[in-house]
Amino acid sequence: MRVAVAMSGGVDSSVAAALLVEQGYDVIGMMLRLWSEPGTGSINRCCSPDAMAQAKRVAAQLDIPFYAIDAQDVFYYQVVVPFIDGYTQGITPNPCLQCNQHIRWEFLLDHAQAFGAQFMATGHYARLRNHSNRIQLVKAIDVRKDQSYVLHVLAQDKLSKALFPLGEYSKSEVRNMARKFSLPVAERPDSQDLCFLGNGDYRDFLQRNSVQGLSAGEILNSQGEFLGRHKGLAMYTIGQRRGLGLSSPVPLYVIEKDLRKNALMIGSKEDLNQQRLWAKNVNWVSIELPTKPIHAQVKIRYKASEEPAIINPVENEFVEVKFDHKIKGITPGQAAVFYDGDICLGGGIIEASD
């Protein structure tokens, strides 16, 4: 059975490929050439020359075919443009969600199938489980590395083509397997931050690539009192404390962005606490669309802790989430992902909060 492995030159995807070869699959390696910002000398960390060379070395060592696929245009329009547009619209987008949905599990999967692959594997830390004629997305054994949050966007037809070989292992075990397989990437550090920013800051990137959301305006408190001037709403995120340019005896945080007034709303830590959100584009990955409110654990960011809540389906792809208690940092543009124990039920994009 032929399996295409999405390779990145990192330890996770390399070990995933090695495990599948060891298990007897007909494995091919595929790596995407992704967009990087022209004229800046910046490189996309997911497909840097070094990463590409490392992936080729691993494929050669495993004696599997290796193909580099040009995805620069589709990545730009499906990932980078929504990232820029999101900030200009006052939200804080998560481009990894767009990448997994449209680049890996549409664009790359289509190419993998064109090469005769029945499945596509990645180095994500997650598991799949068959239950009642449905494929469930389940947390990885290593909960510290679990990536079900960014995979909740996958529909059943995509999960039926997916393999996650690392879901049953801890990160330390994966490192040890890389050493056992004598892979040249065994000690390669994990990648961090957004790949297309290179080593830069997203604010600098937006200033070079966005013509909206960068107009200076007023900073106001919750009573509407003037506190200072901001540099453009796109330069700030909900919950931000540093870099506000304000002097205060108590810590101040960004609590809201008022696009109509082009005003940055500032408040106390307590002002960040809210109890309700609404999410759109909800994908129920492991269960059918609920017909009544359900109780679940909800994550509002990839690194956030899970919080108990009642999820009330309002429309097919729209839900209201009411938490059992107030939580801080609900941020439009991020994903709210729902869990029942280790099962990822689904999730959607936060549109608004209280």
Short mmCIF file of C-alpha atoms in Angstrom, two decimals:
data_model
loop_
_atom_site.label_atom_id
_atom_site.label_comp_id
_atom_site.label_asym_id
_atom_site.label_seq_id
_atom_site.Cartn_x
_atom_site.Cartn_y
_atom_site.Cartn_z
CA MET A 1 0.00 0.00 0.00
CA ARG A 2 1.49 3.33 -1.06
CA VAL A 3 1.76 6.14 1.48
CA ALA A 4 2.98 9.66 0.78
CA VAL A 5 4.76 11.28 3.71
CA ALA A 6 4.69 15.06 4.00
CA MET A 7 8.35 15.73 4.78
CA SER A 8 9.83 18.93 6.19
CA GLY A 9 13.43 18.03 6.94
CA GLY A 10 12.58 17.83 10.64
CA VAL A 11 12.82 14.93 13.05
CA ASP A 12 9.06 14.25 13.29
CA SER A 13 8.26 13.77 9.61
CA SER A 14 11.53 11.88 9.11
CA VAL A 15 10.73 9.39 11.87
CA ALA A 16 7.18 9.05 10.52
CA ALA A 17 8.64 8.06 7.15
CA ALA A 18 11.12 5.64 8.74
CA LEU A 19 8.39 3.94 10.77
CA LEU A 20 6.22 3.43 7.71
CA VAL A 21 9.13 1.96 5.74
CA GLU A 22 9.85 -0.36 8.67
CA GLN A 23 6.19 -1.42 8.69
CA GLY A 24 6.38 -2.43 5.05
CA TYR A 25 4.51 0.36 3.30
CA ASP A 26 5.45 1.57 -0.17
CA VAL A 27 6.56 5.05 0.95
CA ILE A 28 7.22 8.18 -1.09
CA GLY A 29 8.45 11.46 0.38
CA MET A 30 6.89 14.74 -0.67
CA MET A 31 7.94 18.24 0.36
CA LEU A 32 6.28 21.54 -0.48
CA ARG A 33 8.07 24.63 -1.75
CA LEU A 34 6.18 27.34 0.09
CA TRP A 35 5.97 31.08 -0.43
CA SER A 36 8.52 33.40 1.14
CA GLU A 37 8.43 37.17 1.06
CA PRO A 38 10.29 38.46 -2.02
CA GLY A 39 12.87 41.22 -1.79
CA THR A 40 13.60 40.74 1.90
CA GLY A 41 16.08 37.88 1.89
CA SER A 42 13.60 35.99 4.06
CA ILE A 43 13.17 32.24 3.67
CA ASN A 44 10.27 30.01 4.60
CA ARG A 45 11.54 27.87 7.47
CA CYS A 46 9.40 24.91 6.40
CA CYS A 47 11.27 24.63 3.10
CA SER A 48 14.59 26.38 3.58
CA PRO A 49 17.49 25.09 1.46
CA ASP A 50 18.84 23.31 4.53
CA ALA A 51 15.46 21.74 5.33
CA MET A 52 15.10 20.57 1.72
CA ALA A 53 18.60 19.10 1.75
CA GLN A 54 17.93 17.28 5.03
CA ALA A 55 14.67 15.83 3.71
CA LYS A 56 16.46 14.58 0.59
CA ARG A 57 19.17 12.99 2.74
CA VAL A 58 16.58 11.19 4.86
CA ALA A 59 14.70 9.96 1.77
CA ALA A 60 17.94 8.70 0.23
CA GLN A 61 18.89 6.90 3.44
CA LEU A 62 15.44 5.28 3.62
CA ASP A 63 15.67 4.45 -0.11
CA ILE A 64 12.34 6.08 -0.95
CA PRO A 65 11.46 8.41 -3.86
CA PHE A 66 11.42 12.12 -3.01
CA TYR A 67 9.45 14.84 -4.77
CA ALA A 68 9.45 18.61 -4.22
CA ILE A 69 6.09 20.19 -5.12
CA ASP A 70 5.77 23.90 -5.92
CA ALA A 71 3.01 25.31 -3.69
CA GLN A 72 4.10 28.95 -3.55
CA ASP A 73 1.06 30.47 -5.23
CA VAL A 74 -1.58 28.39 -3.48
CA PHE A 75 0.14 28.96 -0.12
CA TYR A 76 0.20 32.70 -0.67
CA TYR A 77 -3.47 32.98 -1.56
CA GLN A 78 -4.81 30.38 0.89
CA VAL A 79 -2.60 31.16 3.91
CA VAL A 80 -0.73 34.47 3.64
CA VAL A 81 -3.54 36.62 2.20
CA PRO A 82 -6.08 35.49 4.85
CA PHE A 83 -3.42 36.17 7.51
CA ILE A 84 -2.99 39.75 6.29
CA ASP A 85 -6.73 40.26 5.81
CA GLY A 86 -7.46 38.90 9.28
CA TYR A 87 -5.29 41.46 11.01
CA THR A 88 -6.69 44.30 8.91
CA GLN A 89 -10.18 43.16 10.01
CA GLY A 90 -9.21 43.33 13.67
CA ILE A 91 -8.84 39.61 14.38
CA THR A 92 -5.83 37.44 15.26
CA PRO A 93 -5.76 34.60 12.70
CA ASN A 94 -4.07 31.24 13.06
CA PRO A 95 -2.52 30.48 9.64
CA CYS A 96 -1.61 26.91 10.67
CA LEU A 97 -5.31 26.05 10.45
CA GLN A 98 -5.51 27.33 6.89
CA CYS A 99 -2.33 25.49 5.98
CA ASN A 100 -3.52 22.15 7.33
CA GLN A 101 -6.92 22.43 5.71
CA HIS A 102 -6.05 23.82 2.29
CA ILE A 103 -2.36 23.13 1.69
CA ARG A 104 -1.61 19.77 3.32
CA TRP A 105 -5.02 18.13 3.14
CA GLU A 106 -6.18 19.48 -0.18
CA PHE A 107 -3.27 20.56 -2.38
CA LEU A 108 -0.65 18.07 -1.18
CA LEU A 109 -3.14 15.23 -0.78
CA ASP A 110 -4.28 15.72 -4.38
CA HIS A 111 -0.67 15.45 -5.55
CA ALA A 112 -0.08 12.41 -3.35
CA GLN A 113 -3.07 10.65 -4.91
CA ALA A 114 -1.80 11.59 -8.38
CA PHE A 115 1.36 9.64 -7.47
CA GLY A 116 -0.79 6.63 -6.62
CA ALA A 117 -0.81 7.02 -2.83
CA GLN A 118 -3.82 5.65 -0.96
CA PHE A 119 -2.85 7.48 2.25
CA MET A 120 -0.92 10.55 3.32
CA ALA A 121 1.08 10.62 6.54
CA THR A 122 2.42 13.57 8.49
CA GLY A 123 4.56 14.02 11.58
CA HIS A 124 1.66 15.46 13.59
CA TYR A 125 1.15 14.19 17.13
CA ALA A 126 -2.43 12.90 17.01
CA ARG A 127 -4.30 9.61 16.73
CA LEU A 128 -7.23 8.25 14.77
CA ARG A 129 -9.84 5.80 16.04
CA ASN A 130 -12.73 4.07 14.26
CA HIS A 131 -16.00 4.32 16.15
CA SER A 132 -19.57 3.70 14.92
CA ASN A 133 -18.71 4.09 11.24
CA ARG A 134 -16.90 7.34 11.94
CA ILE A 135 -13.23 8.22 12.26
CA GLN A 136 -12.49 10.01 15.51
CA LEU A 137 -9.63 12.46 15.94
CA VAL A 138 -7.95 11.64 19.26
CA LYS A 139 -5.25 13.36 21.27
CA ALA A 140 -1.71 12.07 21.08
CA ILE A 141 -0.28 9.96 23.88
CA ASP A 142 2.13 12.84 24.58
CA VAL A 143 -0.38 15.52 25.59
CA ARG A 144 2.38 18.15 25.71
CA LYS A 145 2.92 17.68 21.97
CA ASP A 146 -0.70 16.95 21.00
CA GLN A 147 -1.67 18.69 17.76
CA SER A 148 -5.32 17.72 17.45
CA TYR A 149 -6.13 21.42 17.94
CA VAL A 150 -4.77 22.35 14.49
CA LEU A 151 -6.18 19.18 12.88
CA HIS A 152 -9.79 19.75 13.92
CA VAL A 153 -10.41 21.34 10.49
CA LEU A 154 -10.19 17.95 8.73
CA ALA A 155 -13.41 16.39 7.48
CA GLN A 156 -14.13 12.66 7.43
CA ASP A 157 -13.06 12.23 3.80
CA LYS A 158 -9.63 13.65 4.66
CA LEU A 159 -9.23 11.62 7.85
CA SER A 160 -9.97 8.46 5.86
CA LYS A 161 -6.77 9.18 3.91
CA ALA A 162 -4.67 10.19 6.93
CA LEU A 163 -1.98 8.40 8.91
CA PHE A 164 -0.33 9.87 12.02
CA PRO A 165 2.47 7.41 12.90
CA LEU A 166 3.75 9.44 15.88
CA GLY A 167 0.50 9.64 17.84
CA GLU A 168 1.37 6.69 20.04
CA TYR A 169 4.81 7.99 21.01
CA SER A 170 6.28 10.71 23.20
CA LYS A 171 8.63 13.29 21.76
CA SER A 172 11.57 11.75 23.61
CA GLU A 173 10.73 8.36 22.12
CA VAL A 174 10.63 9.91 18.65
CA ARG A 175 14.08 11.44 19.21
CA ASN A 176 15.39 8.07 20.33
CA MET A 177 13.91 6.38 17.26
CA ALA A 178 15.61 8.96 15.05
CA ARG A 179 18.91 7.99 16.66
CA LYS A 180 18.10 4.27 16.28
CA PHE A 181 17.39 4.80 12.58
CA SER A 182 20.62 6.89 12.37
CA LEU A 183 18.71 9.73 10.77
CA PRO A 184 20.80 12.87 10.12
CA VAL A 185 18.03 15.03 11.65
CA ALA A 186 17.96 13.27 15.02
CA GLU A 187 19.20 16.35 16.91
CA ARG A 188 17.55 18.97 14.69
CA PRO A 189 15.61 21.48 16.85
CA ASP A 190 11.86 21.86 16.46
CA SER A 191 10.65 24.75 14.33
CA GLN A 192 8.87 27.61 16.07
CA ASP A 193 6.61 30.50 15.08
CA LEU A 194 5.16 31.15 11.65
CA CYS A 195 7.15 29.68 8.80
CA PHE A 196 6.67 32.50 6.27
CA LEU A 197 7.86 35.23 8.65
CA GLY A 198 11.42 33.92 8.50
CA ASN A 199 13.07 35.29 11.62
CA GLY A 200 11.05 38.50 11.57
CA ASP A 201 8.14 39.87 13.57
CA TYR A 202 4.58 39.73 12.26
CA ARG A 203 4.20 43.48 12.84
CA ASP A 204 7.07 44.27 10.48
CA PHE A 205 5.59 41.83 7.97
CA LEU A 206 2.20 43.55 8.12
CA GLN A 207 3.72 46.98 7.68
CA ARG A 208 5.37 45.79 4.47
CA ASN A 209 2.35 43.94 3.12
CA SER A 210 -0.81 45.60 4.40
CA VAL A 211 -2.34 48.92 3.42
CA GLN A 212 -5.18 48.76 5.97
CA GLY A 213 -5.34 48.46 9.73
CA LEU A 214 -2.15 50.46 10.21
CA SER A 215 -3.61 53.93 10.73
CA ALA A 216 -2.82 55.50 14.09
CA GLY A 217 -5.73 56.14 16.42
CA GLU A 218 -6.82 56.65 20.00
CA ILE A 219 -6.24 54.38 22.96
CA LEU A 220 -9.28 54.45 25.24
CA ASN A 221 -10.18 52.83 28.55
CA SER A 222 -13.47 51.05 29.21
CA GLN A 223 -15.03 54.39 30.22
CA GLY A 224 -14.08 55.92 26.87
CA GLU A 225 -11.36 58.12 28.35
CA PHE A 226 -8.36 59.01 26.16
CA LEU A 227 -5.10 57.37 27.28
CA GLY A 228 -2.81 57.81 24.29
CA ARG A 229 -2.28 56.92 20.63
CA HIS A 230 -1.82 53.52 19.00
CA LYS A 231 0.21 52.70 15.87
CA GLY A 232 -2.50 50.79 14.03
CA LEU A 233 -4.93 48.17 15.31
CA ALA A 234 -3.20 45.40 13.38
CA MET A 235 -0.13 45.87 15.57
CA TYR A 236 -1.93 44.59 18.68
CA THR A 237 -3.61 41.42 19.92
CA ILE A 238 -6.19 40.77 22.61
CA GLY A 239 -4.51 40.31 25.98
CA GLN A 240 -1.34 42.16 24.96
CA ARG A 241 0.34 43.98 27.84
CA ARG A 242 3.76 45.02 26.60
CA GLY A 243 4.47 47.65 23.98
CA LEU A 244 1.41 49.81 24.66
CA GLY A 245 3.44 52.92 25.44
CA LEU A 246 1.31 53.74 28.48
CA SER A 247 2.32 54.59 32.02
CA SER A 248 0.06 53.20 34.71
CA PRO A 249 0.34 52.11 38.36
CA VAL A 250 -1.55 48.90 37.47
CA PRO A 251 -1.00 46.53 34.50
CA LEU A 252 -3.07 47.37 31.43
CA TYR A 253 -4.13 45.00 28.66
CA VAL A 254 -5.69 45.17 25.21
CA ILE A 255 -9.30 44.06 25.71
CA GLU A 256 -10.89 45.02 22.38
CA LYS A 257 -10.27 46.58 18.98
CA ASP A 258 -13.00 48.99 17.83
CA LEU A 259 -12.67 49.04 14.04
CA ARG A 260 -15.46 51.59 13.57
CA LYS A 261 -13.68 54.16 15.76
CA ASN A 262 -10.18 52.84 14.97
CA ALA A 263 -9.74 52.75 18.74
CA LEU A 264 -7.71 50.40 20.90
CA MET A 265 -9.63 49.57 24.07
CA ILE A 266 -7.53 49.05 27.21
CA GLY A 267 -8.53 47.60 30.55
CA SER A 268 -7.45 45.61 33.58
CA LYS A 269 -6.71 41.92 33.72
CA GLU A 270 -10.22 41.39 35.07
CA ASP A 271 -11.65 43.06 31.96
CA LEU A 272 -10.19 40.20 29.89
CA ASN A 273 -12.38 37.70 31.71
CA GLN A 274 -15.42 36.65 29.68
CA GLN A 275 -17.82 33.76 29.82
CA ARG A 276 -19.23 33.38 26.33
CA LEU A 277 -18.10 33.22 22.71
CA TRP A 278 -19.56 32.54 19.33
CA ALA A 279 -17.73 30.44 16.75
CA LYS A 280 -18.32 30.05 13.02
CA ASN A 281 -17.23 27.58 10.33
CA VAL A 282 -17.57 24.78 12.89
CA ASN A 283 -16.39 21.35 11.76
CA TRP A 284 -17.75 18.45 13.82
CA VAL A 285 -14.88 16.10 13.16
CA SER A 286 -15.53 13.14 15.47
CA ILE A 287 -19.30 13.29 15.96
CA GLU A 288 -22.38 14.17 13.96
CA LEU A 289 -23.82 17.66 14.27
CA PRO A 290 -25.41 17.83 17.76
CA THR A 291 -29.12 18.53 17.87
CA LYS A 292 -29.03 19.91 21.42
CA PRO A 293 -26.50 21.60 23.73
CA ILE A 294 -23.58 19.42 24.83
CA HIS A 295 -21.06 19.74 27.64
CA ALA A 296 -17.40 19.64 26.61
CA GLN A 297 -13.92 20.93 27.37
CA VAL A 298 -12.90 23.87 25.17
CA LYS A 299 -9.49 25.24 24.17
CA ILE A 300 -9.43 28.81 22.84
CA ARG A 301 -5.75 28.73 21.78
CA TYR A 302 -3.29 26.01 20.88
CA LYS A 303 -1.38 26.39 24.18
CA ALA A 304 -4.43 27.24 26.32
CA SER A 305 -5.78 24.91 28.97
CA GLU A 306 -9.14 23.23 28.43
CA GLU A 307 -12.12 24.85 30.12
CA PRO A 308 -15.55 23.28 30.78
CA ALA A 309 -18.40 24.78 28.77
CA ILE A 310 -21.82 24.21 27.26
CA ILE A 311 -21.82 24.25 23.44
CA ASN A 312 -25.11 25.24 21.87
CA PRO A 313 -25.43 24.66 18.11
CA VAL A 314 -27.17 27.71 16.65
CA GLU A 315 -26.86 26.83 12.97
CA ASN A 316 -25.05 24.12 10.99
CA GLU A 317 -21.65 25.81 11.23
CA PHE A 318 -22.27 28.28 14.06
CA VAL A 319 -22.26 27.68 17.83
CA GLU A 320 -22.54 29.55 21.10
CA VAL A 321 -20.09 28.48 23.80
CA LYS A 322 -20.86 29.36 27.42
CA PHE A 323 -18.10 28.54 29.88
CA ASP A 324 -18.80 27.32 33.40
CA HIS A 325 -16.78 30.26 34.68
CA LYS A 326 -15.15 33.34 33.21
CA ILE A 327 -11.91 32.83 31.32
CA LYS A 328 -9.44 35.33 29.93
CA GLY A 329 -8.06 35.95 26.48
CA ILE A 330 -10.94 34.98 24.17
CA THR A 331 -9.59 36.23 20.84
CA PRO A 332 -11.56 36.52 17.59
CA GLY A 333 -9.74 34.74 14.77
CA GLN A 334 -8.37 31.96 16.95
CA ALA A 335 -10.02 28.54 17.04
CA ALA A 336 -12.27 27.24 19.79
CA VAL A 337 -11.79 23.46 19.79
CA PHE A 338 -14.06 21.07 21.70
CA TYR A 339 -13.03 17.90 23.54
CA ASP A 340 -14.68 14.99 25.31
CA GLY A 341 -11.79 13.49 27.23
CA ASP A 342 -9.15 12.64 24.62
CA ILE A 343 -11.59 12.85 21.69
CA CYS A 344 -11.52 16.03 19.62
CA LEU A 345 -15.19 16.64 18.85
CA GLY A 346 -14.60 19.55 16.49
CA GLY A 347 -14.12 23.28 16.52
CA GLY A 348 -14.61 26.59 14.79
CA ILE A 349 -13.23 30.10 14.45
CA ILE A 350 -14.03 32.53 17.25
CA GLU A 351 -16.09 35.38 15.82
CA ALA A 352 -17.08 37.30 18.95
CA SER A 353 -17.23 37.15 22.73
CA ASP A 354 -19.41 38.76 25.41
#
